[in-house]
Short mmCIF file of C-alpha atoms in Angstrom, two decimals:
data_model
loop_
_atom_site.label_atom_id
_atom_site.label_comp_id
_atom_site.label_asym_id
_atom_site.label_seq_id
_atom_site.Cartn_x
_atom_site.Cartn_y
_atom_site.Cartn_z
CA MET A 252 -0.12 -28.34 34.39
CA LYS A 253 -2.66 -29.15 31.71
CA ARG A 254 -0.46 -27.53 29.03
CA CYS A 255 2.60 -29.50 30.18
CA SER A 256 0.58 -32.69 29.95
CA LYS A 257 -0.46 -31.86 26.36
CA ASN A 258 3.14 -31.11 25.40
CA ALA A 259 4.32 -34.40 26.90
CA ILE A 260 1.71 -36.33 24.93
CA ALA A 261 2.66 -34.48 21.73
CA LEU A 262 6.33 -35.29 22.33
CA LEU A 263 5.53 -38.97 22.87
CA ILE A 264 3.56 -39.03 19.61
CA THR A 265 6.61 -37.66 17.78
CA LEU A 266 9.02 -40.09 19.44
CA PHE A 267 6.81 -43.05 18.51
CA PHE A 268 6.67 -41.74 14.94
CA LEU A 269 10.47 -41.48 14.71
CA MET A 270 10.94 -44.97 16.14
CA ALA A 271 8.28 -46.49 13.87
CA ILE A 272 9.53 -44.95 10.62
CA THR A 273 13.12 -45.98 11.39
CA ILE A 274 12.10 -49.59 12.10
CA SER A 275 9.76 -49.73 9.10
CA LEU A 276 12.27 -48.42 6.57
CA GLY A 277 15.11 -50.45 8.11
CA LEU A 278 13.13 -53.66 7.64
CA GLY A 279 12.17 -52.65 4.11
CA LEU A 280 15.80 -52.06 3.15
CA LYS A 281 16.81 -55.39 4.72
CA TYR A 282 14.24 -57.31 2.68
CA LEU A 283 15.29 -55.47 -0.46
CA ASN A 284 18.93 -56.27 0.21
CA ASP A 285 18.12 -59.94 0.87
CA ALA A 286 16.24 -60.14 -2.43
CA LYS A 287 19.14 -58.65 -4.39
CA THR A 288 22.48 -58.37 -2.63
CA ASP A 289 24.36 -56.87 -5.56
CA ILE A 290 22.39 -53.77 -6.51
CA SER A 291 23.86 -52.27 -9.65
CA LYS A 292 23.92 -48.63 -10.63
CA GLU A 293 21.19 -49.30 -13.19
CA ASN A 294 18.88 -50.56 -10.44
CA PHE A 295 19.57 -47.71 -8.03
CA LEU A 296 16.55 -45.79 -9.36
CA LEU A 297 14.33 -48.82 -8.73
CA GLN A 298 15.67 -49.12 -5.21
CA THR A 299 15.04 -45.44 -4.58
CA ASN A 300 11.45 -45.79 -5.79
CA VAL A 301 10.94 -48.69 -3.37
CA ILE A 302 12.16 -46.47 -0.52
CA LEU A 303 9.81 -43.68 -1.62
CA ASP A 304 6.87 -46.11 -1.73
CA ASP A 305 7.73 -47.33 1.77
CA VAL A 306 7.89 -43.75 3.10
CA LEU A 307 4.54 -42.82 1.50
CA THR A 308 2.86 -45.99 2.77
CA PHE A 309 4.19 -45.32 6.26
CA LEU A 310 2.98 -41.71 6.24
CA GLU A 311 -0.48 -42.72 5.02
CA LYS A 312 -0.89 -45.41 7.68
CA SER A 313 0.92 -43.70 10.55
CA PRO A 314 -1.32 -43.60 13.66
CA GLU A 315 0.90 -40.81 15.02
CA LEU A 316 0.05 -38.50 12.09
CA LYS A 317 -3.63 -39.32 12.61
CA LEU A 318 -3.30 -38.16 16.23
CA ILE A 319 -1.55 -34.99 15.08
CA LYS A 320 -4.43 -34.35 12.69
CA GLN A 321 -6.94 -34.73 15.52
CA ASP A 322 -5.12 -32.25 17.77
CA LYS A 323 -7.00 -28.96 17.33
CA SER A 324 -4.47 -26.90 19.31
CA GLY A 325 -1.62 -27.43 16.83
CA GLU A 326 0.86 -28.23 19.64
CA ALA A 327 1.42 -31.81 18.49
CA TYR A 328 2.16 -30.62 14.95
CA ASP A 329 4.66 -28.00 16.17
CA ILE A 330 6.53 -30.49 18.36
CA PHE A 331 6.51 -32.99 15.51
CA LEU A 332 8.20 -30.47 13.18
CA ALA A 333 10.72 -29.48 15.85
CA GLN A 334 11.82 -33.11 16.28
CA SER A 335 11.62 -34.30 12.66
CA GLU A 336 13.78 -31.79 10.81
CA PHE A 337 16.54 -34.38 10.39
CA ILE A 338 16.12 -38.17 10.69
CA PRO A 339 19.25 -40.10 9.63
CA PHE A 340 19.81 -43.87 9.63
CA GLU A 341 21.66 -46.61 7.80
CA ALA A 342 20.63 -50.16 6.93
CA ALA A 343 21.69 -52.83 4.44
CA GLY A 344 24.47 -50.65 3.05
CA VAL A 345 22.12 -47.76 2.28
CA ARG A 346 22.28 -44.41 4.07
CA LEU A 347 19.05 -42.48 4.25
CA ALA A 348 18.35 -38.99 5.60
CA ILE A 349 14.79 -37.73 5.96
CA SER A 350 13.98 -34.09 6.58
CA ILE A 351 10.43 -32.98 7.42
CA LYS A 352 9.66 -29.25 7.51
CA SER A 353 6.67 -27.00 7.06
CA ALA A 354 5.80 -26.70 3.37
CA ARG A 355 4.15 -23.37 4.10
CA ARG A 356 7.25 -21.42 5.12
CA LYS A 357 7.95 -19.75 1.75
CA ILE A 358 6.06 -17.86 -0.95
CA ASN A 359 4.78 -19.96 -3.84
CA LEU A 360 6.52 -18.35 -6.82
CA ASN A 361 3.93 -19.60 -9.31
CA GLN A 362 1.12 -18.20 -7.21
CA LEU A 363 2.90 -14.84 -7.30
CA LEU A 364 3.36 -14.99 -11.07
CA GLU A 365 -0.31 -15.82 -11.65
CA LEU A 366 -1.30 -12.41 -10.27
CA LYS A 367 -2.61 -10.23 -13.07
CA VAL A 368 -2.80 -6.48 -13.48
CA GLU A 369 -6.37 -5.57 -14.37
CA GLU A 370 -6.91 -2.65 -16.72
CA GLY A 371 -7.48 0.58 -14.84
CA LYS A 372 -6.49 -0.94 -11.50
CA ALA A 373 -3.31 -0.87 -9.46
CA GLU A 374 -0.86 -3.75 -9.59
CA PRO A 375 -1.64 -6.44 -6.96
CA LYS A 376 -0.01 -5.60 -3.64
CA LEU A 377 2.15 -8.74 -3.51
CA LEU A 378 3.52 -8.05 -6.97
CA GLN A 379 4.26 -4.45 -5.93
CA GLN A 380 6.10 -5.75 -2.88
CA PHE A 381 8.17 -8.12 -5.00
CA ARG A 382 9.06 -5.24 -7.30
CA THR A 383 10.12 -3.09 -4.32
CA PHE A 384 12.11 -6.00 -2.90
CA LEU A 385 14.00 -6.49 -6.17
CA SER A 386 14.76 -2.78 -6.48
CA GLY A 387 16.43 -2.98 -3.05
CA TYR A 388 18.95 -5.31 -4.68
CA ASN A 389 19.26 -3.15 -7.81
CA VAL A 390 17.58 -5.76 -10.00
CA ASN A 391 16.26 -4.36 -13.28
CA PRO A 392 12.40 -4.28 -13.25
CA ILE A 393 12.48 -6.20 -16.56
CA TYR A 394 13.24 -9.33 -14.49
CA ILE A 395 9.57 -9.63 -13.52
CA ASN A 396 8.65 -9.45 -17.20
CA LEU A 397 11.10 -12.28 -17.91
CA LEU A 398 9.39 -14.40 -15.28
CA LYS A 399 5.93 -13.50 -16.58
CA ASP A 400 6.90 -14.36 -20.16
CA SER A 401 8.31 -17.66 -18.94
CA VAL A 402 4.89 -18.75 -17.64
CA SER A 403 2.74 -17.48 -20.52
CA LYS A 404 1.15 -20.94 -21.06
CA TYR A 405 1.48 -20.98 -24.89
CA ASP A 406 -1.29 -18.39 -25.23
CA ILE A 407 -1.36 -17.15 -28.87
CA ASN A 408 -2.92 -13.90 -27.65
CA TYR A 409 -0.06 -13.26 -25.26
CA TYR A 410 2.50 -10.71 -26.42
CA PRO A 411 5.87 -11.13 -24.65
CA THR A 412 7.73 -8.02 -23.59
CA THR A 413 11.17 -9.66 -23.43
CA ASP A 414 13.26 -11.87 -25.74
CA ILE A 415 13.35 -14.95 -23.50
CA LEU A 416 10.84 -16.92 -25.58
CA ASP A 417 12.90 -16.27 -28.72
CA ALA A 418 16.06 -17.34 -26.92
CA LYS A 419 14.35 -20.43 -25.44
CA PRO A 420 11.51 -21.35 -27.82
CA ASP A 421 11.18 -24.90 -26.48
CA THR A 422 11.07 -24.00 -22.80
CA PHE A 423 8.23 -25.30 -20.61
CA ARG A 424 5.81 -22.38 -20.14
CA ASP A 425 2.91 -23.59 -17.99
CA TYR A 426 4.65 -22.61 -14.75
CA ILE A 427 8.11 -22.47 -13.20
CA ALA A 428 8.68 -26.21 -12.75
CA SER A 429 11.85 -26.33 -10.62
CA PHE A 430 14.75 -24.32 -9.29
CA ASP A 431 16.74 -25.46 -12.33
CA HIS A 432 14.03 -23.86 -14.50
CA LEU A 433 14.25 -20.66 -12.44
CA LYS A 434 18.04 -20.81 -12.72
CA GLU A 435 17.72 -20.77 -16.52
CA VAL A 436 15.59 -17.61 -16.37
CA ASN A 437 18.06 -15.99 -13.96
CA GLN A 438 21.00 -16.91 -16.20
CA HIS A 439 19.26 -15.39 -19.22
CA TYR A 440 18.77 -12.18 -17.21
CA LYS A 441 22.47 -12.12 -16.28
CA ASN A 442 23.63 -12.80 -19.82
CA THR A 443 21.30 -10.16 -21.30
CA TYR A 444 21.83 -7.32 -18.81
CA TYR A 445 25.45 -8.08 -17.79
CA GLU A 446 24.95 -7.80 -14.07
CA ASN A 447 24.85 -10.25 -11.17
CA SER A 448 22.50 -8.59 -8.69
CA LEU A 449 20.30 -11.72 -8.51
CA ASP A 450 23.21 -13.57 -6.88
CA GLN A 451 22.55 -11.58 -3.70
CA ILE A 452 19.12 -13.19 -3.28
CA ASP A 453 18.65 -16.66 -1.76
CA PHE A 454 15.79 -17.83 -3.99
CA LYS A 455 15.63 -21.26 -2.35
CA GLU A 456 14.85 -19.63 0.99
CA LEU A 457 12.47 -17.09 -0.50
CA PHE A 458 10.34 -19.20 -2.85
CA TYR A 459 8.61 -22.52 -2.85
CA ILE A 460 8.28 -23.86 -6.38
CA ALA A 461 5.19 -25.95 -7.07
CA ASN A 462 2.14 -25.84 -9.26
CA PRO A 463 0.05 -23.09 -7.64
CA ALA A 464 -2.75 -24.21 -5.34
CA LYS A 465 -5.77 -22.01 -4.56
CA ASP A 466 -5.58 -22.82 -0.85
CA TYR A 467 -1.83 -22.14 -0.54
CA CYS A 468 -1.06 -20.03 2.51
CA LEU A 469 1.94 -19.10 4.66
CA ASP A 470 2.40 -20.53 8.15
CA SER A 471 3.30 -17.51 10.28
CA TYR A 472 5.15 -19.75 12.78
CA TYR A 473 7.56 -21.08 10.17
CA VAL A 474 8.04 -18.41 7.50
CA SER A 475 11.66 -18.33 6.35
CA ASP A 476 13.94 -15.38 7.09
CA TRP A 477 13.96 -14.39 3.41
CA THR A 478 10.17 -14.48 3.27
CA LYS A 479 10.02 -12.19 6.30
CA HIS A 480 12.61 -9.99 4.61
CA MET A 481 10.50 -9.59 1.51
CA LEU A 482 7.02 -9.37 3.03
CA GLU A 483 7.62 -7.66 6.37
CA GLY A 484 10.64 -5.53 5.48
CA VAL A 485 12.84 -6.91 8.27
CA GLU A 486 16.53 -7.39 7.47
CA VAL A 487 17.62 -11.00 6.88
CA ASP A 488 20.14 -10.89 9.75
CA ALA A 489 17.39 -9.88 12.19
CA ALA A 490 14.61 -12.01 10.73
CA ASP A 491 15.28 -15.11 12.84
CA ASP A 492 14.23 -13.21 15.99
CA PHE A 493 11.32 -11.47 14.28
CA ILE A 494 7.88 -12.90 15.15
CA VAL A 495 5.24 -12.26 12.51
CA ASP A 496 2.17 -10.47 13.84
CA VAL A 497 -0.43 -11.59 11.31
CA ASN A 498 -2.93 -8.92 12.38
CA ALA A 499 -0.39 -6.13 11.93
CA SER A 500 1.04 -7.46 8.67
CA GLY A 501 0.17 -5.75 5.42
CA PHE A 502 -0.14 -9.27 3.95
CA SER A 503 -2.40 -10.85 6.57
CA ASP A 504 -4.49 -12.41 3.78
CA LEU A 505 -1.51 -14.60 2.77
CA TYR A 506 -1.22 -16.35 6.14
CA CYS A 507 -3.03 -19.56 7.12
CA LYS A 508 -6.26 -18.94 9.01
CA ASP A 509 -6.71 -22.38 10.63
CA GLN A 510 -4.79 -25.43 11.81
CA LYS A 511 -5.89 -27.62 8.90
CA SER A 512 -4.31 -25.40 6.26
CA ARG A 513 -1.02 -25.38 8.22
CA ARG A 514 -0.59 -29.15 8.30
CA VAL A 515 1.27 -29.61 5.03
CA VAL A 516 4.87 -30.75 5.29
CA GLU A 517 7.79 -30.83 2.87
CA VAL A 518 9.53 -34.20 2.94
CA ASP A 519 13.09 -34.40 1.64
CA LEU A 520 14.72 -37.82 1.14
CA GLU A 521 18.47 -38.18 0.57
CA VAL A 522 19.52 -41.72 -0.41
CA PHE A 523 23.18 -42.82 -0.65
CA GLN A 524 24.71 -46.14 -1.64
CA GLY A 525 28.33 -46.28 -2.68
CA LYS A 526 28.87 -43.63 -5.35
CA ASN A 527 25.15 -43.37 -6.11
CA SER A 528 22.93 -40.72 -4.58
CA ALA A 529 19.38 -39.50 -5.02
CA ASN A 530 17.23 -36.69 -3.71
CA ILE A 531 13.44 -36.87 -3.65
CA ASN A 532 11.36 -33.94 -2.49
CA PHE A 533 7.59 -33.79 -2.11
CA GLU A 534 4.73 -32.26 -0.16
CA TYR A 535 2.61 -34.33 2.17
CA ASP A 536 -0.81 -33.10 3.29
CA ILE A 537 -1.47 -34.59 6.73
CA GLU A 538 -5.16 -33.69 6.58
CA GLN A 539 -5.71 -35.51 3.28
CA SER A 540 -3.05 -38.21 3.82
CA LYS A 541 -1.75 -37.45 0.35
CA GLY A 542 1.61 -36.70 -1.26
CA TYR A 543 2.11 -34.48 -4.32
CA ASN A 544 4.53 -32.14 -6.15
CA PHE A 545 7.25 -34.80 -6.42
CA SER A 546 10.73 -33.80 -7.54
CA TYR A 547 13.55 -36.28 -8.31
CA GLU A 548 17.30 -35.75 -8.65
CA ILE A 549 19.39 -38.86 -9.30
#
């Protein structure tokens, strides 16, 4: 009975959140529309930024998220994610879709690429697993070298083992900055080695692309099917029914150890008005009430 009561409270918290964000953004769009009825294509970016500011302000001040943060059991957070995966609404001629998911469901590619092989020691286990995973799809091992060269951070003492830096001398090299950046590396691999084995891999469901964070961990409740496929060896088709046993996993150190480290969400905003559209993606840390790793596509 006590557990049912907790679940009911957590569900109410989520419902109040959904109602409040819809009302808040609807009013914001109405005021924006009243201020400028004829929003031109040139001002669509400005309008989108106003929407983003409204969403961030709402998240920072949301009493519902504060209650979720205070819940030590994690039940409120889990119900919140289950109900907030897709929030659509329309106001003042603007259609907006908000998706909120766990930001800890996929491997951070840049964290993986930062792993180094120390002289006289074996390759880090996660890097070994990635190599084994790629070989299962007949990907040439040189692909990892291409990725490593691509994030060599302009180090004059670094000696590349592939030709990607010669082919793309002006490429950004601090870290993989986006899926478009990764796509460029993948295309270079295809063009150089004349094979399309990478097309078999769903990189967007396997990797999360963001500047690596030291406290980045995987949420065992939400890991994607492709992440399970790579780390736990389960086939993609069976992964949805596979429950990760952190204690039995060979990568138990990668999984979040407490509720606080789990409470980071990925917020995806899709904005449509007429022929204009925009996508904004960012992480929001509920514990710190802070957004970061923003990505824009207009």
